[in-house]
Amino acid sequence: MRKHMPKTFTLLASSALLVAAASSAQAQADRSGWPDNFTVGTASQGGTYFVYGSGWANFIADELGVSGGGEVTGGPTQNLALVHTGDMAFGLTTMGPASDAVKGESPLAPGMKMDNVCAMFPMYETPFSITALSDSGIESISDIPDGARIGFGPAASTSDTYFPAILETLGVDFERRNGGWSDLGGQLQDGLLDVVAFAAGIPIPAVSQLEVQTDVNIIEFNEEELATVLENFPVAEFMIPANTYTTLEEDARAVSMWNFAIAGCDLPEDFVYEVTKATMENNDRMRSVHRSAETTIPENIKHNTVLPFHPGAARWYEENGYEIADDMIN
């Protein structure tokens, strides 16, 4: 004999189904303006941007169920332009090039103020560090010989934008070379370069690879050089921890710039909110992408004083107790 469900239970069950259906419809509605896929502008292979950006893109694609991936680019300066024009949804950039871009001083587009670029979240600091082969005899910046062949990374990258000027200010005479970090590391090992001047998150994959294959010197700034650089460039003092590389026996003095992930300001607010939420609430997963992501935490949003935050990102920060000034939200 069939038992009848109590009317109250039936009503509750019906209500639950209606709520679930409404929630499902709302979820679908929230995604109605979302892109079908996304691309993250990174940098050259062998650099931290490529590893970090590609890994983060895969994580977000899995987490949100939207197809996405990282793409090799010329680095921060080009990423700003690609995001501004809408050719890429997301990118990774450094605060120095970002400052130039919003003022219309980007070397890629002089006079164009890139106002469709919004900040999402802090990544890590980019130290400026110098690597040479041990058998070169180069153990300090003053040891770099006149006319040294120095690799500065991809053209218009953060390293290529600032490192040549830094070394010129320190009195170094050199031949300027460009290329991807992996390629430059190979040229250093083959004797085609004397020095590689890296600006990338640590540990830099290309340097770690060099350490496995040969003996290298990681060259720090002395105190006088550091003071000169801090006085003349938009950088901060930084110490490369000794445990970053097997070559280092103690912390190495360097300078750095902060990196932030960026988004097109015209991307849907709900989409960027969910991207920011997934990133900020899963730091363990981010650290598994790259060790430098230990500083990919909301407390570090204070290091962006240049780009407005995307409204979707700002909503997550404010909901979680992190204040952002009104004039820093797009």
mmCIF file with all atom_site columns, C-alpha atoms in Angstrom, residues 160-260:
data_model
loop_
_atom_site.group_PDB
_atom_site.id
_atom_site.type_symbol
_atom_site.label_atom_id
_atom_site.label_alt_id
_atom_site.label_comp_id
_atom_site.label_asym_id
_atom_site.label_entity_id
_atom_site.label_seq_id
_atom_site.pdbx_PDB_ins_code
_atom_site.Cartn_x
_atom_site.Cartn_y
_atom_site.Cartn_z
_atom_site.occupancy
_atom_site.B_iso_or_equiv
_atom_site.pdbx_formal_charge
_atom_site.auth_seq_id
_atom_site.auth_comp_id
_atom_site.auth_asym_id
_atom_site.auth_atom_id
_atom_site.pdbx_PDB_model_num
ATOM 1   C CA . ASP A 1 160 ? 64.946 45.393 -21.058 1.00 0.00 ? 160 ASP A CA 1
ATOM 2   C CA . THR A 1 161 ? 63.218 48.645 -20.096 1.00 0.00 ? 161 THR A CA 1
ATOM 3   C CA . TYR A 1 162 ? 65.047 49.276 -16.822 1.00 0.00 ? 162 TYR A CA 1
ATOM 4   C CA . PHE A 1 163 ? 68.173 47.098 -16.494 1.00 0.00 ? 163 PHE A CA 1
ATOM 5   C CA . PRO A 1 164 ? 70.221 48.713 -19.298 1.00 0.00 ? 164 PRO A CA 1
ATOM 6   C CA . ALA A 1 165 ? 69.628 52.158 -17.766 1.00 0.00 ? 165 ALA A CA 1
ATOM 7   C CA . ILE A 1 166 ? 70.502 50.815 -14.303 1.00 0.00 ? 166 ILE A CA 1
ATOM 8   C CA . LEU A 1 167 ? 73.820 49.381 -15.528 1.00 0.00 ? 167 LEU A CA 1
ATOM 9   C CA . GLU A 1 168 ? 74.635 52.516 -17.525 1.00 0.00 ? 168 GLU A CA 1
ATOM 10  C CA . THR A 1 169 ? 74.060 54.574 -14.371 1.00 0.00 ? 169 THR A CA 1
ATOM 11  C CA . LEU A 1 170 ? 76.515 52.269 -12.591 1.00 0.00 ? 170 LEU A CA 1
ATOM 12  C CA . GLY A 1 171 ? 79.122 52.890 -15.290 1.00 0.00 ? 171 GLY A CA 1
ATOM 13  C CA . VAL A 1 172 ? 78.890 49.562 -17.144 1.00 0.00 ? 172 VAL A CA 1
ATOM 14  C CA . ASP A 1 173 ? 79.675 49.637 -20.882 1.00 0.00 ? 173 ASP A CA 1
ATOM 15  C CA . PHE A 1 174 ? 77.987 46.803 -22.806 1.00 0.00 ? 174 PHE A CA 1
ATOM 16  C CA . GLU A 1 175 ? 76.522 45.394 -25.993 1.00 0.00 ? 175 GLU A CA 1
ATOM 17  C CA . ARG A 1 176 ? 72.775 44.952 -25.614 1.00 0.00 ? 176 ARG A CA 1
ATOM 18  C CA . ARG A 1 177 ? 71.202 41.616 -26.585 1.00 0.00 ? 177 ARG A CA 1
ATOM 19  C CA . ASN A 1 178 ? 67.554 40.517 -26.430 1.00 0.00 ? 178 ASN A CA 1
ATOM 20  C CA . GLY A 1 179 ? 65.764 37.174 -26.432 1.00 0.00 ? 179 GLY A CA 1
ATOM 21  C CA . GLY A 1 180 ? 63.696 34.788 -24.356 1.00 0.00 ? 180 GLY A CA 1
ATOM 22  C CA . TRP A 1 181 ? 65.153 33.787 -20.982 1.00 0.00 ? 181 TRP A CA 1
ATOM 23  C CA . SER A 1 182 ? 65.702 30.137 -21.960 1.00 0.00 ? 182 SER A CA 1
ATOM 24  C CA . ASP A 1 183 ? 67.466 31.202 -25.146 1.00 0.00 ? 183 ASP A CA 1
ATOM 25  C CA . LEU A 1 184 ? 69.668 33.722 -23.310 1.00 0.00 ? 184 LEU A CA 1
ATOM 26  C CA . GLY A 1 185 ? 70.544 31.134 -20.670 1.00 0.00 ? 185 GLY A CA 1
ATOM 27  C CA . GLY A 1 186 ? 71.657 28.796 -23.450 1.00 0.00 ? 186 GLY A CA 1
ATOM 28  C CA . GLN A 1 187 ? 73.738 31.557 -25.055 1.00 0.00 ? 187 GLN A CA 1
ATOM 29  C CA . LEU A 1 188 ? 75.402 32.289 -21.709 1.00 0.00 ? 188 LEU A CA 1
ATOM 30  C CA . GLN A 1 189 ? 76.284 28.626 -21.291 1.00 0.00 ? 189 GLN A CA 1
ATOM 31  C CA . ASP A 1 190 ? 77.639 28.463 -24.856 1.00 0.00 ? 190 ASP A CA 1
ATOM 32  C CA . GLY A 1 191 ? 79.872 31.508 -24.349 1.00 0.00 ? 191 GLY A CA 1
ATOM 33  C CA . LEU A 1 192 ? 77.859 33.747 -26.699 1.00 0.00 ? 192 LEU A CA 1
ATOM 34  C CA . LEU A 1 193 ? 76.982 36.095 -23.817 1.00 0.00 ? 193 LEU A CA 1
ATOM 35  C CA . ASP A 1 194 ? 79.059 37.329 -20.897 1.00 0.00 ? 194 ASP A CA 1
ATOM 36  C CA . VAL A 1 195 ? 76.187 38.186 -18.553 1.00 0.00 ? 195 VAL A CA 1
ATOM 37  C CA . VAL A 1 196 ? 72.429 37.831 -18.343 1.00 0.00 ? 196 VAL A CA 1
ATOM 38  C CA . ALA A 1 197 ? 70.592 40.588 -16.447 1.00 0.00 ? 197 ALA A CA 1
ATOM 39  C CA . PHE A 1 198 ? 67.360 39.032 -15.216 1.00 0.00 ? 198 PHE A CA 1
ATOM 40  C CA . ALA A 1 199 ? 64.256 40.778 -13.971 1.00 0.00 ? 199 ALA A CA 1
ATOM 41  C CA . ALA A 1 200 ? 61.907 37.927 -13.091 1.00 0.00 ? 200 ALA A CA 1
ATOM 42  C CA . GLY A 1 201 ? 60.263 36.265 -10.133 1.00 0.00 ? 201 GLY A CA 1
ATOM 43  C CA . ILE A 1 202 ? 62.468 33.898 -8.207  1.00 0.00 ? 202 ILE A CA 1
ATOM 44  C CA . PRO A 1 203 ? 63.521 31.201 -8.573  1.00 0.00 ? 203 PRO A CA 1
ATOM 45  C CA . ILE A 1 204 ? 64.021 32.019 -12.261 1.00 0.00 ? 204 ILE A CA 1
ATOM 46  C CA . PRO A 1 205 ? 63.602 28.729 -14.184 1.00 0.00 ? 205 PRO A CA 1
ATOM 47  C CA . ALA A 1 206 ? 66.440 29.557 -16.596 1.00 0.00 ? 206 ALA A CA 1
ATOM 48  C CA . VAL A 1 207 ? 68.874 30.202 -13.720 1.00 0.00 ? 207 VAL A CA 1
ATOM 49  C CA . SER A 1 208 ? 67.830 27.024 -11.911 1.00 0.00 ? 208 SER A CA 1
ATOM 50  C CA . GLN A 1 209 ? 68.451 25.096 -15.134 1.00 0.00 ? 209 GLN A CA 1
ATOM 51  C CA . LEU A 1 210 ? 71.882 26.696 -15.572 1.00 0.00 ? 210 LEU A CA 1
ATOM 52  C CA . GLU A 1 211 ? 72.842 25.665 -12.033 1.00 0.00 ? 211 GLU A CA 1
ATOM 53  C CA . VAL A 1 212 ? 72.139 22.042 -12.893 1.00 0.00 ? 212 VAL A CA 1
ATOM 54  C CA . GLN A 1 213 ? 74.335 22.179 -15.995 1.00 0.00 ? 213 GLN A CA 1
ATOM 55  C CA . THR A 1 214 ? 77.251 24.417 -15.013 1.00 0.00 ? 214 THR A CA 1
ATOM 56  C CA . ASP A 1 215 ? 78.731 26.650 -12.294 1.00 0.00 ? 215 ASP A CA 1
ATOM 57  C CA . VAL A 1 216 ? 77.338 30.174 -12.161 1.00 0.00 ? 216 VAL A CA 1
ATOM 58  C CA . ASN A 1 217 ? 77.825 33.370 -10.169 1.00 0.00 ? 217 ASN A CA 1
ATOM 59  C CA . ILE A 1 218 ? 74.765 35.261 -8.997  1.00 0.00 ? 218 ILE A CA 1
ATOM 60  C CA . ILE A 1 219 ? 75.999 38.822 -8.631  1.00 0.00 ? 219 ILE A CA 1
ATOM 61  C CA . GLU A 1 220 ? 74.589 41.225 -6.058  1.00 0.00 ? 220 GLU A CA 1
ATOM 62  C CA . PHE A 1 221 ? 74.648 45.021 -5.818  1.00 0.00 ? 221 PHE A CA 1
ATOM 63  C CA . ASN A 1 222 ? 77.105 46.426 -3.290  1.00 0.00 ? 222 ASN A CA 1
ATOM 64  C CA . GLU A 1 223 ? 75.849 49.062 -0.846  1.00 0.00 ? 223 GLU A CA 1
ATOM 65  C CA . GLU A 1 224 ? 77.038 52.031 -2.912  1.00 0.00 ? 224 GLU A CA 1
ATOM 66  C CA . GLU A 1 225 ? 75.531 50.624 -6.122  1.00 0.00 ? 225 GLU A CA 1
ATOM 67  C CA . LEU A 1 226 ? 72.276 49.903 -4.308  1.00 0.00 ? 226 LEU A CA 1
ATOM 68  C CA . ALA A 1 227 ? 72.014 53.478 -3.013  1.00 0.00 ? 227 ALA A CA 1
ATOM 69  C CA . THR A 1 228 ? 72.600 54.858 -6.531  1.00 0.00 ? 228 THR A CA 1
ATOM 70  C CA . VAL A 1 229 ? 69.924 52.640 -8.073  1.00 0.00 ? 229 VAL A CA 1
ATOM 71  C CA . LEU A 1 230 ? 67.349 53.396 -5.356  1.00 0.00 ? 230 LEU A CA 1
ATOM 72  C CA . GLU A 1 231 ? 67.904 57.104 -5.881  1.00 0.00 ? 231 GLU A CA 1
ATOM 73  C CA . ASN A 1 232 ? 67.439 56.989 -9.654  1.00 0.00 ? 232 ASN A CA 1
ATOM 74  C CA . PHE A 1 233 ? 64.817 54.302 -10.399 1.00 0.00 ? 233 PHE A CA 1
ATOM 75  C CA . PRO A 1 234 ? 61.282 53.269 -9.253  1.00 0.00 ? 234 PRO A CA 1
ATOM 76  C CA . VAL A 1 235 ? 62.501 50.186 -7.367  1.00 0.00 ? 235 VAL A CA 1
ATOM 77  C CA . ALA A 1 236 ? 62.712 48.969 -3.777  1.00 0.00 ? 236 ALA A CA 1
ATOM 78  C CA . GLU A 1 237 ? 65.476 47.177 -1.877  1.00 0.00 ? 237 GLU A CA 1
ATOM 79  C CA . PHE A 1 238 ? 65.177 43.385 -1.951  1.00 0.00 ? 238 PHE A CA 1
ATOM 80  C CA . MET A 1 239 ? 67.148 40.423 -0.620  1.00 0.00 ? 239 MET A CA 1
ATOM 81  C CA . ILE A 1 240 ? 67.259 37.202 -2.639  1.00 0.00 ? 240 ILE A CA 1
ATOM 82  C CA . PRO A 1 241 ? 67.085 34.460 0.020   1.00 0.00 ? 241 PRO A CA 1
ATOM 83  C CA . ALA A 1 242 ? 70.070 32.130 0.032   1.00 0.00 ? 242 ALA A CA 1
ATOM 84  C CA . ASN A 1 243 ? 67.797 29.076 -0.319  1.00 0.00 ? 243 ASN A CA 1
ATOM 85  C CA . THR A 1 244 ? 66.497 30.333 -3.675  1.00 0.00 ? 244 THR A CA 1
ATOM 86  C CA . TYR A 1 245 ? 69.458 28.861 -5.571  1.00 0.00 ? 245 TYR A CA 1
ATOM 87  C CA . THR A 1 246 ? 72.045 26.217 -4.707  1.00 0.00 ? 246 THR A CA 1
ATOM 88  C CA . THR A 1 247 ? 74.722 28.683 -5.847  1.00 0.00 ? 247 THR A CA 1
ATOM 89  C CA . LEU A 1 248 ? 73.976 31.200 -3.091  1.00 0.00 ? 248 LEU A CA 1
ATOM 90  C CA . GLU A 1 249 ? 75.611 30.758 0.295   1.00 0.00 ? 249 GLU A CA 1
ATOM 91  C CA . GLU A 1 250 ? 73.953 33.821 1.822   1.00 0.00 ? 250 GLU A CA 1
ATOM 92  C CA . ASP A 1 251 ? 71.189 36.300 0.963   1.00 0.00 ? 251 ASP A CA 1
ATOM 93  C CA . ALA A 1 252 ? 72.029 38.472 -2.055  1.00 0.00 ? 252 ALA A CA 1
ATOM 94  C CA . ARG A 1 253 ? 71.345 42.217 -2.226  1.00 0.00 ? 253 ARG A CA 1
ATOM 95  C CA . ALA A 1 254 ? 69.094 43.269 -5.119  1.00 0.00 ? 254 ALA A CA 1
ATOM 96  C CA . VAL A 1 255 ? 66.280 45.646 -6.077  1.00 0.00 ? 255 VAL A CA 1
ATOM 97  C CA . SER A 1 256 ? 62.732 44.803 -7.113  1.00 0.00 ? 256 SER A CA 1
ATOM 98  C CA . MET A 1 257 ? 59.391 45.907 -8.574  1.00 0.00 ? 257 MET A CA 1
ATOM 99  C CA . TRP A 1 258 ? 55.939 44.510 -7.725  1.00 0.00 ? 258 TRP A CA 1
ATOM 100 C CA . ASN A 1 259 ? 53.911 42.523 -10.257 1.00 0.00 ? 259 ASN A CA 1
ATOM 101 C CA . PHE A 1 260 ? 50.122 42.439 -10.575 1.00 0.00 ? 260 PHE A CA 1
#
